[in-house]
Amino acid sequence: MSKQAPARKSLKELMKSGEGLSGFPWPDRYVDFDIAIRRDGTWTYRGDPIRRQKLCQLFATVLQRDEEGAFWLVTPAEKGRIDVEDAPFVAVEMVEETDDAGRPVLNFRTNLDYWVAAGADHPIRVSVDAETGEPSPYIEIRDGLEALIARPVFYDLVERAESVDDGQATELVVSSAGARFSLGRIPL
């Protein structure tokens, strides 16, 4: 009895789902792509916005992050570092559903039309700027690549949060797919 290898998804399927083309050794050939992703999720080439979403989705399928946190477009033939101002994606919409167990599931849509459900595999985290105290919320999309949660979506998330007091601070917590995520603590 022979064991069949799992079927690989087509590039079109990867572009639609937001999954990445990975699992191959990175090539030695380096190319300067002159591509950047702005904080608002706009992909640029030589400083000009890339207006074709399908092209951005195609590039996103080969987007990877190395151990030092740098972002790369990596194909089996070549690699090139790209600049990312904050996160490579932006979560622009959130929809709450209920799973079979009656638990809430928070689904996020990115600027490239990828949907992910917050949970153990797609955690939410909030980073706070030490100087300004400004929160920056994120959700992991895949392989260490995150989406910055847009301000209106974050406000909706905060409205859904429950307050948990521990005597020293109030923590805002949201639940999704059986996982709990802290949105921050407010001292009492």
Short mmCIF file of N, CA and C in Angstrom, two decimals:
data_model
loop_
_atom_site.label_atom_id
_atom_site.label_comp_id
_atom_site.label_asym_id
_atom_site.label_seq_id
_atom_site.Cartn_x
_atom_site.Cartn_y
_atom_site.Cartn_z
N MET A 1 0.84 -1.18 0.00
CA MET A 1 0.00 0.00 0.00
C MET A 1 0.89 1.25 0.00
N SER A 2 0.75 2.10 -0.99
CA SER A 2 1.56 3.30 -1.05
C SER A 2 0.83 4.47 -0.41
N LYS A 3 1.62 5.34 0.17
CA LYS A 3 1.06 6.52 0.84
C LYS A 3 1.10 7.69 -0.14
N GLN A 4 -0.04 8.31 -0.37
CA GLN A 4 -0.11 9.44 -1.29
C GLN A 4 0.26 10.73 -0.60
N ALA A 5 1.00 11.56 -1.30
CA ALA A 5 1.33 12.89 -0.77
C ALA A 5 0.07 13.74 -0.81
N PRO A 6 -0.08 14.65 0.16
CA PRO A 6 -1.26 15.51 0.15
C PRO A 6 -1.26 16.37 -1.11
N ALA A 7 -2.45 16.58 -1.65
CA ALA A 7 -2.59 17.39 -2.86
C ALA A 7 -2.18 18.83 -2.57
N ARG A 8 -1.37 19.39 -3.46
CA ARG A 8 -0.96 20.78 -3.32
C ARG A 8 -2.04 21.67 -3.89
N LYS A 9 -2.24 22.81 -3.26
CA LYS A 9 -3.22 23.77 -3.74
C LYS A 9 -2.64 24.54 -4.92
N SER A 10 -3.52 24.92 -5.81
CA SER A 10 -3.08 25.73 -6.95
C SER A 10 -2.80 27.15 -6.46
N LEU A 11 -2.07 27.89 -7.28
CA LEU A 11 -1.78 29.28 -6.94
C LEU A 11 -3.06 30.08 -6.80
N LYS A 12 -4.03 29.80 -7.64
CA LYS A 12 -5.33 30.49 -7.57
C LYS A 12 -6.01 30.23 -6.23
N GLU A 13 -5.95 28.97 -5.76
CA GLU A 13 -6.54 28.62 -4.46
C GLU A 13 -5.80 29.32 -3.32
N LEU A 14 -4.46 29.39 -3.41
CA LEU A 14 -3.67 30.07 -2.39
C LEU A 14 -4.00 31.56 -2.36
N MET A 15 -4.16 32.17 -3.54
CA MET A 15 -4.49 33.59 -3.61
C MET A 15 -5.84 33.87 -2.96
N LYS A 16 -6.78 32.97 -3.15
CA LYS A 16 -8.13 33.17 -2.60
C LYS A 16 -8.17 32.95 -1.09
N SER A 17 -7.43 31.95 -0.61
CA SER A 17 -7.49 31.59 0.81
C SER A 17 -6.54 32.39 1.69
N GLY A 18 -5.51 32.98 1.09
CA GLY A 18 -4.53 33.71 1.87
C GLY A 18 -3.41 32.85 2.40
N GLU A 19 -3.39 31.59 2.01
CA GLU A 19 -2.32 30.71 2.44
C GLU A 19 -1.06 31.02 1.65
N GLY A 20 0.07 30.53 2.15
CA GLY A 20 1.33 30.84 1.51
C GLY A 20 1.95 29.66 0.79
N LEU A 21 2.72 29.98 -0.21
CA LEU A 21 3.54 29.01 -0.93
C LEU A 21 4.86 28.92 -0.16
N SER A 22 5.07 27.85 0.55
CA SER A 22 6.27 27.73 1.38
C SER A 22 6.66 26.27 1.47
N GLY A 23 7.66 25.98 2.32
CA GLY A 23 8.09 24.62 2.52
C GLY A 23 9.19 24.18 1.58
N PHE A 24 9.81 25.12 0.90
CA PHE A 24 10.93 24.81 0.02
C PHE A 24 12.15 25.60 0.50
N PRO A 25 13.36 25.14 0.19
CA PRO A 25 14.56 25.89 0.62
C PRO A 25 14.60 27.26 -0.06
N TRP A 26 15.02 28.25 0.70
CA TRP A 26 15.13 29.59 0.13
C TRP A 26 16.28 29.62 -0.86
N PRO A 27 16.06 30.23 -2.03
CA PRO A 27 17.13 30.29 -3.05
C PRO A 27 18.22 31.29 -2.67
N ASP A 28 19.37 31.16 -3.29
CA ASP A 28 20.48 32.09 -3.05
C ASP A 28 20.31 33.38 -3.84
N ARG A 29 19.62 33.31 -4.97
CA ARG A 29 19.50 34.47 -5.86
C ARG A 29 18.67 35.56 -5.19
N TYR A 30 19.27 36.76 -5.06
CA TYR A 30 18.62 37.91 -4.45
C TYR A 30 18.25 38.91 -5.54
N VAL A 31 17.02 39.43 -5.47
CA VAL A 31 16.52 40.43 -6.41
C VAL A 31 15.98 41.60 -5.60
N ASP A 32 16.24 42.83 -6.05
CA ASP A 32 15.68 44.01 -5.39
C ASP A 32 14.32 44.30 -6.02
N PHE A 33 13.25 43.99 -5.29
CA PHE A 33 11.91 44.17 -5.83
C PHE A 33 11.40 45.60 -5.70
N ASP A 34 11.93 46.37 -4.75
CA ASP A 34 11.48 47.75 -4.49
C ASP A 34 9.98 47.78 -4.21
N ILE A 35 9.54 46.82 -3.40
CA ILE A 35 8.14 46.73 -2.99
C ILE A 35 8.05 47.05 -1.50
N ALA A 36 7.00 47.75 -1.11
CA ALA A 36 6.78 48.08 0.30
C ALA A 36 5.29 47.94 0.61
N ILE A 37 5.00 47.74 1.89
CA ILE A 37 3.62 47.71 2.35
C ILE A 37 3.48 48.80 3.41
N ARG A 38 2.60 49.75 3.16
CA ARG A 38 2.38 50.85 4.10
C ARG A 38 1.55 50.38 5.29
N ARG A 39 1.52 51.20 6.32
CA ARG A 39 0.77 50.87 7.54
C ARG A 39 -0.72 50.67 7.25
N ASP A 40 -1.25 51.36 6.24
CA ASP A 40 -2.68 51.22 5.91
C ASP A 40 -2.97 50.00 5.04
N GLY A 41 -1.94 49.18 4.74
CA GLY A 41 -2.13 47.97 3.96
C GLY A 41 -1.91 48.15 2.47
N THR A 42 -1.56 49.36 2.03
CA THR A 42 -1.31 49.61 0.61
C THR A 42 0.04 49.03 0.21
N TRP A 43 0.02 48.19 -0.82
CA TRP A 43 1.25 47.67 -1.39
C TRP A 43 1.75 48.68 -2.42
N THR A 44 3.06 48.94 -2.45
CA THR A 44 3.62 49.89 -3.40
C THR A 44 4.78 49.26 -4.15
N TYR A 45 4.97 49.74 -5.38
CA TYR A 45 6.12 49.37 -6.19
C TYR A 45 6.80 50.66 -6.61
N ARG A 46 8.05 50.83 -6.22
CA ARG A 46 8.81 52.06 -6.48
C ARG A 46 8.06 53.29 -5.98
N GLY A 47 7.37 53.14 -4.87
CA GLY A 47 6.66 54.25 -4.24
C GLY A 47 5.24 54.47 -4.71
N ASP A 48 4.85 53.85 -5.81
CA ASP A 48 3.50 54.02 -6.34
C ASP A 48 2.61 52.87 -5.89
N PRO A 49 1.36 53.15 -5.53
CA PRO A 49 0.45 52.08 -5.10
C PRO A 49 0.22 51.04 -6.20
N ILE A 50 0.16 49.78 -5.78
CA ILE A 50 -0.23 48.71 -6.69
C ILE A 50 -1.75 48.64 -6.60
N ARG A 51 -2.43 48.94 -7.66
CA ARG A 51 -3.88 49.08 -7.64
C ARG A 51 -4.63 47.78 -7.92
N ARG A 52 -3.95 46.78 -8.43
CA ARG A 52 -4.60 45.50 -8.75
C ARG A 52 -4.52 44.58 -7.54
N GLN A 53 -5.65 44.35 -6.91
CA GLN A 53 -5.69 43.52 -5.71
C GLN A 53 -5.20 42.10 -5.99
N LYS A 54 -5.53 41.55 -7.15
CA LYS A 54 -5.08 40.19 -7.50
C LYS A 54 -3.56 40.10 -7.51
N LEU A 55 -2.89 41.15 -7.95
CA LEU A 55 -1.43 41.17 -7.96
C LEU A 55 -0.89 41.16 -6.53
N CYS A 56 -1.52 41.95 -5.66
CA CYS A 56 -1.12 41.95 -4.24
C CYS A 56 -1.37 40.58 -3.61
N GLN A 57 -2.50 39.96 -3.95
CA GLN A 57 -2.79 38.62 -3.44
C GLN A 57 -1.75 37.62 -3.93
N LEU A 58 -1.33 37.76 -5.18
CA LEU A 58 -0.29 36.88 -5.72
C LEU A 58 1.01 37.06 -4.94
N PHE A 59 1.44 38.30 -4.74
CA PHE A 59 2.66 38.55 -3.96
C PHE A 59 2.52 38.01 -2.54
N ALA A 60 1.33 38.15 -1.96
CA ALA A 60 1.12 37.69 -0.58
C ALA A 60 1.31 36.18 -0.44
N THR A 61 1.09 35.42 -1.52
CA THR A 61 1.27 33.96 -1.43
C THR A 61 2.73 33.59 -1.22
N VAL A 62 3.67 34.45 -1.61
CA VAL A 62 5.09 34.16 -1.43
C VAL A 62 5.73 35.05 -0.36
N LEU A 63 4.90 35.73 0.42
CA LEU A 63 5.39 36.57 1.51
C LEU A 63 5.77 35.70 2.69
N GLN A 64 6.99 35.91 3.20
CA GLN A 64 7.47 35.17 4.35
C GLN A 64 8.23 36.12 5.27
N ARG A 65 8.43 35.66 6.50
CA ARG A 65 9.15 36.45 7.50
C ARG A 65 10.28 35.60 8.05
N ASP A 66 11.47 36.17 8.15
CA ASP A 66 12.59 35.40 8.68
C ASP A 66 12.67 35.50 10.20
N GLU A 67 13.65 34.81 10.77
CA GLU A 67 13.79 34.75 12.24
C GLU A 67 14.07 36.12 12.86
N GLU A 68 14.68 37.04 12.10
CA GLU A 68 14.98 38.38 12.61
C GLU A 68 13.80 39.34 12.46
N GLY A 69 12.72 38.88 11.82
CA GLY A 69 11.53 39.71 11.66
C GLY A 69 11.44 40.44 10.33
N ALA A 70 12.43 40.24 9.43
CA ALA A 70 12.41 40.90 8.12
C ALA A 70 11.41 40.18 7.21
N PHE A 71 10.82 40.94 6.29
CA PHE A 71 9.83 40.41 5.36
C PHE A 71 10.47 40.19 3.99
N TRP A 72 10.10 39.07 3.37
CA TRP A 72 10.67 38.67 2.09
C TRP A 72 9.58 38.15 1.15
N LEU A 73 9.76 38.38 -0.13
CA LEU A 73 9.01 37.65 -1.15
C LEU A 73 9.96 36.55 -1.61
N VAL A 74 9.52 35.29 -1.46
CA VAL A 74 10.40 34.16 -1.73
C VAL A 74 9.71 33.18 -2.68
N THR A 75 10.34 32.95 -3.83
CA THR A 75 9.86 31.94 -4.76
C THR A 75 10.94 30.85 -4.82
N PRO A 76 10.66 29.74 -5.44
CA PRO A 76 11.71 28.72 -5.56
C PRO A 76 12.94 29.21 -6.33
N ALA A 77 12.80 30.27 -7.14
CA ALA A 77 13.91 30.75 -7.98
C ALA A 77 14.64 31.96 -7.42
N GLU A 78 13.94 32.84 -6.66
CA GLU A 78 14.57 34.07 -6.19
C GLU A 78 13.89 34.58 -4.93
N LYS A 79 14.60 35.48 -4.24
CA LYS A 79 14.05 36.09 -3.03
C LYS A 79 14.40 37.57 -3.06
N GLY A 80 13.57 38.36 -2.39
CA GLY A 80 13.84 39.78 -2.28
C GLY A 80 13.19 40.33 -1.02
N ARG A 81 13.95 41.13 -0.30
CA ARG A 81 13.44 41.74 0.94
C ARG A 81 12.51 42.88 0.56
N ILE A 82 11.43 43.03 1.33
CA ILE A 82 10.52 44.16 1.11
C ILE A 82 10.35 44.91 2.43
N ASP A 83 9.99 46.18 2.33
CA ASP A 83 9.76 47.00 3.52
C ASP A 83 8.31 46.92 3.93
N VAL A 84 8.08 46.68 5.20
CA VAL A 84 6.72 46.65 5.75
C VAL A 84 6.71 47.64 6.92
N GLU A 85 5.90 48.71 6.80
CA GLU A 85 5.88 49.75 7.83
C GLU A 85 5.40 49.23 9.18
N ASP A 86 4.41 48.36 9.17
CA ASP A 86 3.87 47.84 10.44
C ASP A 86 3.59 46.36 10.31
N ALA A 87 2.49 46.01 9.68
CA ALA A 87 2.11 44.61 9.46
C ALA A 87 1.75 44.47 7.98
N PRO A 88 1.92 43.28 7.41
CA PRO A 88 1.65 43.13 5.98
C PRO A 88 0.18 43.15 5.60
N PHE A 89 -0.70 42.98 6.58
CA PHE A 89 -2.14 42.98 6.30
C PHE A 89 -2.84 43.91 7.27
N VAL A 90 -4.08 44.29 6.94
CA VAL A 90 -4.93 45.08 7.82
C VAL A 90 -6.26 44.36 7.93
N ALA A 91 -6.72 44.13 9.16
CA ALA A 91 -8.05 43.54 9.39
C ALA A 91 -9.06 44.68 9.30
N VAL A 92 -9.92 44.62 8.27
CA VAL A 92 -10.82 45.73 7.97
C VAL A 92 -12.28 45.45 8.34
N GLU A 93 -12.56 44.21 8.73
CA GLU A 93 -13.94 43.84 9.08
C GLU A 93 -13.91 42.70 10.08
N MET A 94 -14.91 42.67 10.96
CA MET A 94 -15.05 41.58 11.92
C MET A 94 -16.51 41.16 11.97
N VAL A 95 -16.73 39.84 11.94
CA VAL A 95 -18.07 39.28 12.03
C VAL A 95 -18.05 38.23 13.13
N GLU A 96 -19.03 38.30 14.03
CA GLU A 96 -19.12 37.30 15.09
C GLU A 96 -20.13 36.23 14.71
N GLU A 97 -19.71 34.99 14.88
CA GLU A 97 -20.58 33.84 14.65
C GLU A 97 -20.55 32.99 15.91
N THR A 98 -21.27 31.90 15.89
CA THR A 98 -21.29 30.96 17.01
C THR A 98 -20.90 29.59 16.48
N ASP A 99 -20.00 28.88 17.19
CA ASP A 99 -19.62 27.55 16.74
C ASP A 99 -20.63 26.51 17.22
N ASP A 100 -20.40 25.25 16.91
CA ASP A 100 -21.33 24.18 17.26
C ASP A 100 -21.53 24.03 18.76
N ALA A 101 -20.53 24.47 19.54
CA ALA A 101 -20.62 24.38 20.99
C ALA A 101 -21.27 25.62 21.61
N GLY A 102 -21.71 26.56 20.77
CA GLY A 102 -22.36 27.78 21.26
C GLY A 102 -21.39 28.87 21.68
N ARG A 103 -20.11 28.68 21.37
CA ARG A 103 -19.09 29.68 21.73
C ARG A 103 -18.97 30.73 20.63
N PRO A 104 -18.62 31.96 21.00
CA PRO A 104 -18.42 32.99 19.97
C PRO A 104 -17.16 32.72 19.17
N VAL A 105 -17.23 33.03 17.88
CA VAL A 105 -16.07 32.96 16.99
C VAL A 105 -15.99 34.29 16.26
N LEU A 106 -14.87 34.98 16.43
CA LEU A 106 -14.66 36.28 15.79
C LEU A 106 -13.88 36.07 14.49
N ASN A 107 -14.54 36.36 13.37
CA ASN A 107 -13.92 36.20 12.05
C ASN A 107 -13.50 37.57 11.53
N PHE A 108 -12.26 37.64 11.05
CA PHE A 108 -11.69 38.89 10.55
C PHE A 108 -11.41 38.78 9.05
N ARG A 109 -11.76 39.85 8.32
CA ARG A 109 -11.44 39.93 6.89
C ARG A 109 -10.32 40.94 6.71
N THR A 110 -9.31 40.56 5.93
CA THR A 110 -8.19 41.47 5.70
C THR A 110 -8.44 42.33 4.46
N ASN A 111 -7.56 43.29 4.27
CA ASN A 111 -7.61 44.17 3.11
C ASN A 111 -7.42 43.40 1.79
N LEU A 112 -6.92 42.16 1.85
CA LEU A 112 -6.79 41.34 0.65
C LEU A 112 -7.89 40.28 0.57
N ASP A 113 -8.95 40.47 1.34
CA ASP A 113 -10.13 39.59 1.36
C ASP A 113 -9.85 38.19 1.88
N TYR A 114 -8.91 38.04 2.80
CA TYR A 114 -8.68 36.77 3.47
C TYR A 114 -9.49 36.78 4.76
N TRP A 115 -10.10 35.66 5.10
CA TRP A 115 -10.84 35.54 6.36
C TRP A 115 -10.10 34.60 7.29
N VAL A 116 -9.97 34.99 8.55
CA VAL A 116 -9.40 34.12 9.58
C VAL A 116 -10.27 34.24 10.82
N ALA A 117 -10.39 33.13 11.54
CA ALA A 117 -11.14 33.11 12.79
C ALA A 117 -10.14 33.19 13.94
N ALA A 118 -10.30 34.19 14.79
CA ALA A 118 -9.42 34.32 15.96
C ALA A 118 -9.57 33.07 16.81
N GLY A 119 -8.46 32.57 17.29
CA GLY A 119 -8.44 31.36 18.12
C GLY A 119 -7.00 30.98 18.40
N ALA A 120 -6.78 29.77 18.83
CA ALA A 120 -5.44 29.31 19.19
C ALA A 120 -4.45 29.43 18.02
N ASP A 121 -4.92 29.17 16.79
CA ASP A 121 -4.04 29.25 15.62
C ASP A 121 -3.91 30.66 15.06
N HIS A 122 -4.82 31.54 15.43
CA HIS A 122 -4.83 32.92 14.96
C HIS A 122 -5.05 33.85 16.16
N PRO A 123 -4.03 33.98 17.02
CA PRO A 123 -4.21 34.79 18.24
C PRO A 123 -4.28 36.29 17.97
N ILE A 124 -4.95 36.96 18.89
CA ILE A 124 -5.02 38.42 18.90
C ILE A 124 -4.04 38.90 19.96
N ARG A 125 -3.30 39.96 19.64
CA ARG A 125 -2.41 40.57 20.62
C ARG A 125 -2.49 42.08 20.48
N VAL A 126 -2.19 42.78 21.55
CA VAL A 126 -2.20 44.25 21.54
C VAL A 126 -0.84 44.72 22.04
N SER A 127 -0.19 45.54 21.23
CA SER A 127 1.07 46.16 21.59
C SER A 127 0.78 47.62 21.93
N VAL A 128 1.41 48.13 22.99
CA VAL A 128 1.18 49.51 23.40
C VAL A 128 2.47 50.30 23.23
N ASP A 129 2.39 51.42 22.51
CA ASP A 129 3.55 52.29 22.31
C ASP A 129 3.97 52.89 23.64
N ALA A 130 5.22 52.70 24.02
CA ALA A 130 5.73 53.16 25.31
C ALA A 130 5.67 54.68 25.46
N GLU A 131 5.85 55.41 24.37
CA GLU A 131 5.86 56.87 24.43
C GLU A 131 4.46 57.47 24.44
N THR A 132 3.60 56.99 23.56
CA THR A 132 2.28 57.61 23.41
C THR A 132 1.17 56.87 24.16
N GLY A 133 1.40 55.61 24.53
CA GLY A 133 0.36 54.81 25.17
C GLY A 133 -0.69 54.32 24.19
N GLU A 134 -0.45 54.54 22.90
CA GLU A 134 -1.39 54.16 21.83
C GLU A 134 -1.35 52.64 21.61
N PRO A 135 -2.53 51.98 21.66
CA PRO A 135 -2.54 50.54 21.40
C PRO A 135 -2.51 50.23 19.91
N SER A 136 -1.82 49.16 19.55
CA SER A 136 -1.82 48.63 18.19
C SER A 136 -2.23 47.17 18.28
N PRO A 137 -3.47 46.85 17.87
CA PRO A 137 -3.96 45.48 17.95
C PRO A 137 -3.64 44.70 16.67
N TYR A 138 -3.35 43.41 16.83
CA TYR A 138 -2.99 42.55 15.70
C TYR A 138 -3.68 41.20 15.83
N ILE A 139 -3.85 40.53 14.68
CA ILE A 139 -4.26 39.14 14.65
C ILE A 139 -3.30 38.42 13.71
N GLU A 140 -2.85 37.23 14.13
CA GLU A 140 -1.95 36.47 13.27
C GLU A 140 -2.74 35.85 12.13
N ILE A 141 -2.24 36.03 10.92
CA ILE A 141 -2.89 35.49 9.73
C ILE A 141 -2.31 34.11 9.40
N ARG A 142 -0.98 34.04 9.28
CA ARG A 142 -0.30 32.76 9.04
C ARG A 142 1.21 32.94 9.21
N ASP A 143 1.85 31.90 9.65
CA ASP A 143 3.32 31.82 9.66
C ASP A 143 4.01 33.07 10.22
N GLY A 144 3.50 33.63 11.31
CA GLY A 144 4.10 34.82 11.90
C GLY A 144 3.77 36.11 11.18
N LEU A 145 2.90 36.06 10.19
CA LEU A 145 2.45 37.26 9.48
C LEU A 145 1.15 37.73 10.11
N GLU A 146 1.11 39.01 10.46
CA GLU A 146 -0.04 39.55 11.18
C GLU A 146 -0.79 40.59 10.36
N ALA A 147 -2.00 40.86 10.82
CA ALA A 147 -2.80 41.97 10.30
C ALA A 147 -2.99 42.97 11.43
N LEU A 148 -2.73 44.22 11.15
CA LEU A 148 -3.06 45.29 12.07
C LEU A 148 -4.58 45.41 12.06
N ILE A 149 -5.21 45.38 13.21
CA ILE A 149 -6.67 45.50 13.29
C ILE A 149 -7.02 46.98 13.16
N ALA A 150 -7.79 47.33 12.13
CA ALA A 150 -8.16 48.72 11.88
C ALA A 150 -8.89 49.32 13.08
N ARG A 151 -8.73 50.60 13.27
CA ARG A 151 -9.28 51.30 14.44
C ARG A 151 -10.77 51.03 14.64
N PRO A 152 -11.65 51.18 13.62
CA PRO A 152 -13.08 50.92 13.85
C PRO A 152 -13.36 49.47 14.27
N VAL A 153 -12.60 48.53 13.71
CA VAL A 153 -12.76 47.12 14.07
C VAL A 153 -12.31 46.90 15.51
N PHE A 154 -11.24 47.57 15.91
CA PHE A 154 -10.76 47.45 17.29
C PHE A 154 -11.78 48.02 18.27
N TYR A 155 -12.41 49.14 17.92
CA TYR A 155 -13.45 49.70 18.80
C TYR A 155 -14.60 48.71 18.97
N ASP A 156 -14.99 48.05 17.89
CA ASP A 156 -16.03 47.02 17.97
C ASP A 156 -15.57 45.87 18.86
N LEU A 157 -14.33 45.49 18.74
CA LEU A 157 -13.77 44.42 19.57
C LEU A 157 -13.80 44.81 21.05
N VAL A 158 -13.44 46.05 21.35
CA VAL A 158 -13.45 46.54 22.73
C VAL A 158 -14.88 46.54 23.29
N GLU A 159 -15.87 46.91 22.46
CA GLU A 159 -17.26 46.89 22.91
C GLU A 159 -17.71 45.49 23.29
N ARG A 160 -17.17 44.48 22.63
CA ARG A 160 -17.54 43.09 22.90
C ARG A 160 -16.78 42.49 24.09
N ALA A 161 -15.76 43.18 24.56
CA ALA A 161 -14.89 42.65 25.62
C ALA A 161 -15.61 42.63 26.96
N GLU A 162 -15.21 41.68 27.77
CA GLU A 162 -15.71 41.64 29.14
C GLU A 162 -14.62 42.20 30.05
N SER A 163 -15.04 42.85 31.13
CA SER A 163 -14.11 43.42 32.11
C SER A 163 -13.85 42.40 33.21
N VAL A 164 -12.58 42.18 33.49
CA VAL A 164 -12.18 41.25 34.55
C VAL A 164 -11.32 42.03 35.53
N ASP A 165 -11.80 42.17 36.78
CA ASP A 165 -11.06 42.89 37.81
C ASP A 165 -10.28 41.91 38.67
N ASP A 166 -9.01 42.26 38.94
CA ASP A 166 -8.20 41.42 39.82
C ASP A 166 -7.78 42.16 41.10
N GLY A 167 -8.43 43.30 41.37
CA GLY A 167 -8.13 44.08 42.56
C GLY A 167 -7.10 45.17 42.31
N GLN A 168 -6.28 45.02 41.28
CA GLN A 168 -5.27 46.03 40.95
C GLN A 168 -5.54 46.71 39.61
N ALA A 169 -6.23 45.98 38.72
CA ALA A 169 -6.51 46.52 37.39
C ALA A 169 -7.73 45.83 36.81
N THR A 170 -8.31 46.48 35.82
CA THR A 170 -9.38 45.88 35.04
C THR A 170 -8.79 45.48 33.70
N GLU A 171 -8.98 44.22 33.35
CA GLU A 171 -8.48 43.72 32.08
C GLU A 171 -9.65 43.53 31.13
N LEU A 172 -9.50 43.98 29.90
CA LEU A 172 -10.51 43.77 28.87
C LEU A 172 -10.15 42.49 28.12
N VAL A 173 -11.09 41.54 28.08
CA VAL A 173 -10.83 40.22 27.50
C VAL A 173 -11.92 39.87 26.50
N VAL A 174 -11.51 39.32 25.35
CA VAL A 174 -12.46 38.80 24.37
C VAL A 174 -12.20 37.31 24.19
N SER A 175 -13.27 36.59 23.85
CA SER A 175 -13.16 35.15 23.60
C SER A 175 -13.54 34.86 22.16
N SER A 176 -12.84 33.88 21.60
CA SER A 176 -13.14 33.43 20.24
C SER A 176 -12.66 32.01 20.08
N ALA A 177 -13.54 31.14 19.62
CA ALA A 177 -13.21 29.73 19.34
C ALA A 177 -12.56 29.06 20.55
N GLY A 178 -13.03 29.40 21.74
CA GLY A 178 -12.53 28.78 22.96
C GLY A 178 -11.25 29.38 23.51
N ALA A 179 -10.68 30.37 22.86
CA ALA A 179 -9.47 31.04 23.34
C ALA A 179 -9.84 32.42 23.87
N ARG A 180 -9.04 32.89 24.83
CA ARG A 180 -9.27 34.23 25.42
C ARG A 180 -8.06 35.11 25.13
N PHE A 181 -8.35 36.37 24.83
CA PHE A 181 -7.30 37.32 24.46
C PHE A 181 -7.47 38.62 25.24
N SER A 182 -6.37 39.10 25.78
CA SER A 182 -6.38 40.36 26.52
C SER A 182 -6.22 41.52 25.54
N LEU A 183 -7.08 42.53 25.71
CA LEU A 183 -6.96 43.75 24.90
C LEU A 183 -6.23 44.84 25.66
N GLY A 184 -5.97 44.59 26.95
CA GLY A 184 -5.23 45.56 27.75
C GLY A 184 -5.75 45.63 29.17
N ARG A 185 -4.94 46.26 30.00
CA ARG A 185 -5.27 46.42 31.42
C ARG A 185 -5.35 47.90 31.76
N ILE A 186 -6.33 48.23 32.60
CA ILE A 186 -6.52 49.62 33.06
C ILE A 186 -6.35 49.58 34.58
N PRO A 187 -5.33 50.30 35.12
CA PRO A 187 -5.15 50.29 36.58
C PRO A 187 -6.37 50.87 37.29
N LEU A 188 -6.68 50.30 38.47
CA LEU A 188 -7.84 50.79 39.26
C LEU A 188 -7.49 52.04 40.00
#
